[in-house]
XYZ file of C-alpha atoms in Angstrom:
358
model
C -3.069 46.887 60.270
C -7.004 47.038 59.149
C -7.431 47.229 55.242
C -10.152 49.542 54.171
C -13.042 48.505 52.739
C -12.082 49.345 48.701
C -8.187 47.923 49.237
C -10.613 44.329 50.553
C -12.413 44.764 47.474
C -10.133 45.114 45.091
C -7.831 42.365 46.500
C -10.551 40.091 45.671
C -11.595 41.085 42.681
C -7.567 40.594 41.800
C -7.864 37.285 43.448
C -11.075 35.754 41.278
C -9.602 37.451 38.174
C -6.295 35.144 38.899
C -8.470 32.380 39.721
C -10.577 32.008 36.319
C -6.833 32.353 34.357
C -5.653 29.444 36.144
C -9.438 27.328 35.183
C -9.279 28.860 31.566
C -5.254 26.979 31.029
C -5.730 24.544 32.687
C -8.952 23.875 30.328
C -6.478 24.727 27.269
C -3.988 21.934 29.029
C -6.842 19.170 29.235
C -8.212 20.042 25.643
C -4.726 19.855 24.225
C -3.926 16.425 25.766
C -7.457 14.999 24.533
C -6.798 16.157 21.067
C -3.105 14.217 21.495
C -4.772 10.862 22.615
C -7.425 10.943 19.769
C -4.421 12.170 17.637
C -2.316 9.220 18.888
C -5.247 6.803 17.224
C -5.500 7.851 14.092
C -3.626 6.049 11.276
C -0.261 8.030 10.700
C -0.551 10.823 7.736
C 1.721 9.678 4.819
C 3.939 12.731 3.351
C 4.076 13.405 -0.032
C 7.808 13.317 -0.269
C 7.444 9.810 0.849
C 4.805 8.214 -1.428
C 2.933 10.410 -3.630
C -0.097 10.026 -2.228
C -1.044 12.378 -0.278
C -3.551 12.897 2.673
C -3.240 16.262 4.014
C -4.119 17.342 8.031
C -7.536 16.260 9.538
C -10.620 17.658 8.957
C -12.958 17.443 11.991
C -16.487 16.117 11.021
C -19.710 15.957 12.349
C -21.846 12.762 12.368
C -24.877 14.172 10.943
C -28.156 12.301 11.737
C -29.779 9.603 9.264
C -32.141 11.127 7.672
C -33.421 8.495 5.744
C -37.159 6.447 6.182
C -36.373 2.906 7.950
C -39.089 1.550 5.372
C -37.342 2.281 2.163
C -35.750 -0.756 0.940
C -32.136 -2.339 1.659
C -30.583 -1.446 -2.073
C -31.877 2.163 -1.499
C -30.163 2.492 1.426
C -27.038 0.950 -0.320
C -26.877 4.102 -2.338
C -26.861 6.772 0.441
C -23.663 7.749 2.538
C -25.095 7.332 6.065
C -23.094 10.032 7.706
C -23.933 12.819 4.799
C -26.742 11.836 3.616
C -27.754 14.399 1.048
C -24.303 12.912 -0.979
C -25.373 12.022 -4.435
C -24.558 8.222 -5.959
C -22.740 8.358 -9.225
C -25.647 8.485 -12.000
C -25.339 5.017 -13.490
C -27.771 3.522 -15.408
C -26.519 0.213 -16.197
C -23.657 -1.919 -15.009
C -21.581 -2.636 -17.884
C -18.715 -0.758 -20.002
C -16.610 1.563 -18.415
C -17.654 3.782 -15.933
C -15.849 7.015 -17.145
C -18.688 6.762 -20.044
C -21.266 6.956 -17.910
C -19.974 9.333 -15.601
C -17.015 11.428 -16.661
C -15.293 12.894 -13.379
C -12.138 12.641 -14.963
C -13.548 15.914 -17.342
C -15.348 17.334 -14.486
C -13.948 19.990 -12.372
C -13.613 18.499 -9.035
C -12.745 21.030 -6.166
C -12.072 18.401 -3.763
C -11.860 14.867 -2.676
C -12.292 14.213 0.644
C -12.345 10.370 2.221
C -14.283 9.462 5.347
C -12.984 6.324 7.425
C -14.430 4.372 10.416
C -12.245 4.641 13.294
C -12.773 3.218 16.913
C -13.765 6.698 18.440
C -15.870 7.712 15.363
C -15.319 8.541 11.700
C -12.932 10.756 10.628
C -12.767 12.630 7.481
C -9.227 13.465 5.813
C -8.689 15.889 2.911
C -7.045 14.146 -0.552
C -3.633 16.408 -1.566
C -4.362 17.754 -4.976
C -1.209 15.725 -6.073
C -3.672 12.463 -5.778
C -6.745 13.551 -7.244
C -5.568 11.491 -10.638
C -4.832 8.381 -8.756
C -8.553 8.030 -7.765
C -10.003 9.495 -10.929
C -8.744 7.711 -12.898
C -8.966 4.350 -10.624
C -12.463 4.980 -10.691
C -13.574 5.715 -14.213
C -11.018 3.719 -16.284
C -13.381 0.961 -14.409
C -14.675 -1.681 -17.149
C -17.984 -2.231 -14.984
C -18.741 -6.150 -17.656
C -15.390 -7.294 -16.069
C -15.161 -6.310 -12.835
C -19.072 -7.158 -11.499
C -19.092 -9.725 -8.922
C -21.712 -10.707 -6.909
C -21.034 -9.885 -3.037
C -23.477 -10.341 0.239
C -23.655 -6.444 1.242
C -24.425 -7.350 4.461
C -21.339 -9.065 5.422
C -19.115 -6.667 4.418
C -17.271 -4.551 6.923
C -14.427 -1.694 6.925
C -15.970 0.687 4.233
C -14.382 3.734 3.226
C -16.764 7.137 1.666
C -15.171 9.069 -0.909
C -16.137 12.212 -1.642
C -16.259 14.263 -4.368
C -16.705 17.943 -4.182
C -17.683 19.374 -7.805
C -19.024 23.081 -8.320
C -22.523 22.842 -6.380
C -22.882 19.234 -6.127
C -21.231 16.192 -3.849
C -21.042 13.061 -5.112
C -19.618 9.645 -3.389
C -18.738 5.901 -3.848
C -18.566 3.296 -1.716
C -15.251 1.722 -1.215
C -14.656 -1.569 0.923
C -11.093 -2.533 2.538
C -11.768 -6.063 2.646
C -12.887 -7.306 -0.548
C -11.321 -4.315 -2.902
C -14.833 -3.434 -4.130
C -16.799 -0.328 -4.993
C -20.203 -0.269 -4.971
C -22.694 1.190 -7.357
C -26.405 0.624 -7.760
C -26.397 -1.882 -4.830
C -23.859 -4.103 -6.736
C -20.104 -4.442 -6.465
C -17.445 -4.093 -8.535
C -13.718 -4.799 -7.601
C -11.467 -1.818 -7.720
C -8.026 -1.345 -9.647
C -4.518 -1.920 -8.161
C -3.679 1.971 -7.579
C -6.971 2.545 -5.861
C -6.625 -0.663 -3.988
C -3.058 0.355 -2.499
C -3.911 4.123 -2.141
C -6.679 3.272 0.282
C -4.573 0.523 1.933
C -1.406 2.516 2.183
C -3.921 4.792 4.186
C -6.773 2.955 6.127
C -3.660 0.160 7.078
C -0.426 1.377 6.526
C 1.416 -1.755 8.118
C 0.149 -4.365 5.949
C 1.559 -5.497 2.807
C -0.860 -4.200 0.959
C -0.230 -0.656 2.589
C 3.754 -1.298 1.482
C 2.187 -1.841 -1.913
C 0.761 1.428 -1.918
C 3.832 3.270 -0.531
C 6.243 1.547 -3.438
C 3.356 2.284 -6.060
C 3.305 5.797 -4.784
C 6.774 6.239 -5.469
C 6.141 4.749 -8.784
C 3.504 7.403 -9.331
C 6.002 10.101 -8.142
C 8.638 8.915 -10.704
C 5.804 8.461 -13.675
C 4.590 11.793 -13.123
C 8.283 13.586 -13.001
C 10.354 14.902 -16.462
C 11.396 11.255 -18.091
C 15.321 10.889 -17.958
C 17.236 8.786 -20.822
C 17.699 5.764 -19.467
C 21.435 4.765 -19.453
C 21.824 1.653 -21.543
C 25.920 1.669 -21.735
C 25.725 0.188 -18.665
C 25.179 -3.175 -19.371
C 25.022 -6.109 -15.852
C 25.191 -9.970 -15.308
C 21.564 -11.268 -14.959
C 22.453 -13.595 -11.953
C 22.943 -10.290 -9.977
C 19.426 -9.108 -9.952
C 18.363 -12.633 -8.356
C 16.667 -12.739 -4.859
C 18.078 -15.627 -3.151
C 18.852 -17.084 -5.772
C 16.033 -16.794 -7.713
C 14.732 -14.512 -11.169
C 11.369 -13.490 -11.351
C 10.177 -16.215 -13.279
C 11.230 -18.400 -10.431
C 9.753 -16.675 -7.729
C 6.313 -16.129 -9.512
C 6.426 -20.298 -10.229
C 7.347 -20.543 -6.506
C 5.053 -18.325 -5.313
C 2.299 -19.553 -7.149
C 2.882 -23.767 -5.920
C 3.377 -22.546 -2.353
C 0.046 -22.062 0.150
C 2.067 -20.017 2.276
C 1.156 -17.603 -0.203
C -2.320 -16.266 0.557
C -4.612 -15.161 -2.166
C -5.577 -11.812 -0.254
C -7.373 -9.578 -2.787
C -8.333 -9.670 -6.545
C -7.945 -6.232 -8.615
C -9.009 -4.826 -12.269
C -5.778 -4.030 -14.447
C -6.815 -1.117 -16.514
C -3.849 -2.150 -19.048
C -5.407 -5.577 -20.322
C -8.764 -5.254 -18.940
C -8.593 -8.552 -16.604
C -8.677 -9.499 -13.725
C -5.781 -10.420 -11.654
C -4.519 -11.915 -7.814
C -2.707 -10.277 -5.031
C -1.098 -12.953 -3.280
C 1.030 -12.431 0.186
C 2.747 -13.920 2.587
C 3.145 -11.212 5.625
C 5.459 -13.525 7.950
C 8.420 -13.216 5.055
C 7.001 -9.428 4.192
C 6.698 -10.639 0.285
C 4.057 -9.350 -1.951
C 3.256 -11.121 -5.556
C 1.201 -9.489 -8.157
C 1.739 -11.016 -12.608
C 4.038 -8.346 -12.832
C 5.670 -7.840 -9.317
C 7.322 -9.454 -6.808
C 7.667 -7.024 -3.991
C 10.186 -7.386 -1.234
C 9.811 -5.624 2.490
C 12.229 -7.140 4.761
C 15.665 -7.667 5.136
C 15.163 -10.967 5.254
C 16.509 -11.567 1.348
C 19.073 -10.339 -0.258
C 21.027 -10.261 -3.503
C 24.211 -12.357 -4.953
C 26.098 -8.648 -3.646
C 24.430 -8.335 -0.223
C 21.859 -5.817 -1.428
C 19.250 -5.746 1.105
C 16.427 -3.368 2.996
C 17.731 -1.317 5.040
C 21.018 -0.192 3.471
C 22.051 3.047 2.332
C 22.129 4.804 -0.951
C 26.151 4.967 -0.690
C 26.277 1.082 0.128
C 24.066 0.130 -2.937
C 26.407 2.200 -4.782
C 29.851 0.882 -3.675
C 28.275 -2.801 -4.221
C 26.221 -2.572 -7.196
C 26.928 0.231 -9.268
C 24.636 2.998 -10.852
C 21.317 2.285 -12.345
C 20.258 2.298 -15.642
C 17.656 4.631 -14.607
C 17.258 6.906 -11.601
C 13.923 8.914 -10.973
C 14.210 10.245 -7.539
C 13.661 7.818 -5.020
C 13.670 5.256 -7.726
C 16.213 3.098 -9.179
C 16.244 0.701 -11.862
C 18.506 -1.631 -13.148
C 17.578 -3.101 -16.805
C 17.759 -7.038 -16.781
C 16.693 -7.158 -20.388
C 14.110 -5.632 -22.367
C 10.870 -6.928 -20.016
C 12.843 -7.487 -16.574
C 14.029 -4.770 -13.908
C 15.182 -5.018 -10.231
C 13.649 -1.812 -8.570
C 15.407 -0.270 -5.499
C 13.030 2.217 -3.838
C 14.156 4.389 -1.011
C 13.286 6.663 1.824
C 15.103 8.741 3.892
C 18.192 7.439 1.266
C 17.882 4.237 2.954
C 16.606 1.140 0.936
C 12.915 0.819 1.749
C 11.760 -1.734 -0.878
C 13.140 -3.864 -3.718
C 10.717 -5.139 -6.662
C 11.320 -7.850 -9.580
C 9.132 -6.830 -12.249
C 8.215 -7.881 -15.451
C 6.448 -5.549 -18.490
């Protein structure tokens, strides 16, 4: 049977239409599996159920092109963000006092805070959860610029992070490096507090100690920022159960202080008693030591009762008893008036446990 000339014609016009459907999925198909493998890369998002520190879903960004002279000297260049490179440097003057009285973004209205980080297939910009914004703010300008100025070779430093500050019609950014817990201003460097140290970590390098830090201190945050309960005082426990094999807080900060195991990773600004203080870790045993807390990550240690990671809500229950104090995924049992033994959990499963001292 002979088809006519319009049944030929239509048949292949039906043909070519069926033809570009199948190239148009099976684009869709290859885009969607690209955006999976670059997804696959990038550090995993932390929820805010779980720390309190938010980052919410990737923002896409464009590398934008340099547009600054090559002749304009090194410390200028110090003071531009290389990727936008209109961003304004916070307006300081001079490099002493605190930096919220130079340059008060904690009274500003800020619209947004964004933070740009160097991966292996480009940089990557990631939206800050309004939930955060105080953690930074405040890690930033409660600064004391005389006691946290230390002198730094720019040029060997690696791993920097941009943050971002949208205000009303103006962007302004700082400098923040990973290794060496700096910021930098002016060209010089300044070390960084202990929440904006373990916010960035818990981020940028979520499997480090340091990144364990910042989950526990997000909880903390969480539990700070939440309606204060009365902290149960009836219930009154032996001392020699809140030891960690077999040792108090005391002992372990003595211990971990005489041991070279222990590395001195990263020196931070405490904002309470305007010094400066040592992060010292050993990642093999999962232990983190700070003057005020010794932080546990492993199973590997465990309390006179058996209290150890890993164990449920119910099983610290049956074995220890309630806390003196529970705020959320927080629990804390009152050694005396300047010691605790923190239990944080996720999932109501033990994550962490902290000695800490006030």
């Amino acid at each position: 049977m002979r088809l006519e000339k319009k049944e030929i014609w239509f048949i292949s016009i039906i043909l070519m239409l069926i033809i570009a459907l199948m190239m148009i999925l099976i684009n869709i198909w290859s885009s969607e599996q690209q955006n999976a493998a670059e997804d696959q890369s990038l550090p995993a998002a932390q929820s805010e159920e779980d720390s309190g520190m938010v980052l919410e879903p990737v923002e896409e960004l464009t590398k934008q092109e340099e547009s600054a002279d090559a002749s304009k000297s090194e410390a200028h260049l110090q003071s531009v963000n290389p990727h936008f490179p209109e961003d304004l440097p916070f307006p300081i003057e001079k490099t002493e006092g605190n930096l919220g009285d130079q340059f008060p973004l904690d009274k500003m209205s800020v619209k947004r805070i964004s933070i740009m980080v160097s991966l292996d297939n480009g940089v990557r910009g990631y939206t800050v959860s309004p939930q955060s914004y105080r953690v930074l703010v405040q890690g930033l300008t409660s600064l004391n610029l005389s006691t946290t100025k230390t002198e730094m070779n720019s040029s060997a430093l690696a791993s920097d992070v941009y943050i971002r500050f949208h205000l009303d019609n103006e962007m302004y950014f700082i400098k923040y490096n990973l290794d060496s817990n700096t910021v930098e201003l002016n060209g010089q460097h300044f070390y960084a507090s202990r929440n904006l140290m373990s916010y960035l970590h818990l981020f940028c390098r979520p499997g480090t100690l340091l990144g364990m830090f910042g989950e526990m201190r997000g909880i903390d945050v969480n539990a700070e920022d939440a309606p204060a309960p009365q902290e149960d005082m009836t219930r009154v426990y032996d001392p020699e159960r809140f030891k960690i094999q077999e040792k108090n807080f005391a002992e372990w900060s003595r211990y971990i202080s005489s041991n070279s195991d222990y590395k001195e990773a990263y020196r931070y600004y405490s904002v309470s008693d305007d010094n400066m203080k040592t992060v010292r870790i050993h990642e093999e045993e999962g232990i983190l030591s700070t003057p005020s807390t010794i932080l546990f990550t492993k199973n590997n240690v465990s309390s006179p009762d058996g209290i150890s990671i890993g164990m449920s809500e119910k099983e610290v229950l049956s074995m220890l008893g309630s806390p003196n104090l529970s705020q959320g995924n927080k629990w804390s049992y009152t050694i005396n008036d300047d010691l605790k033994f923190n239990l944080y959990f996720t999932e109501e499963n033990l994550r962490y446990i902290t000695l800490t001292s006030e």
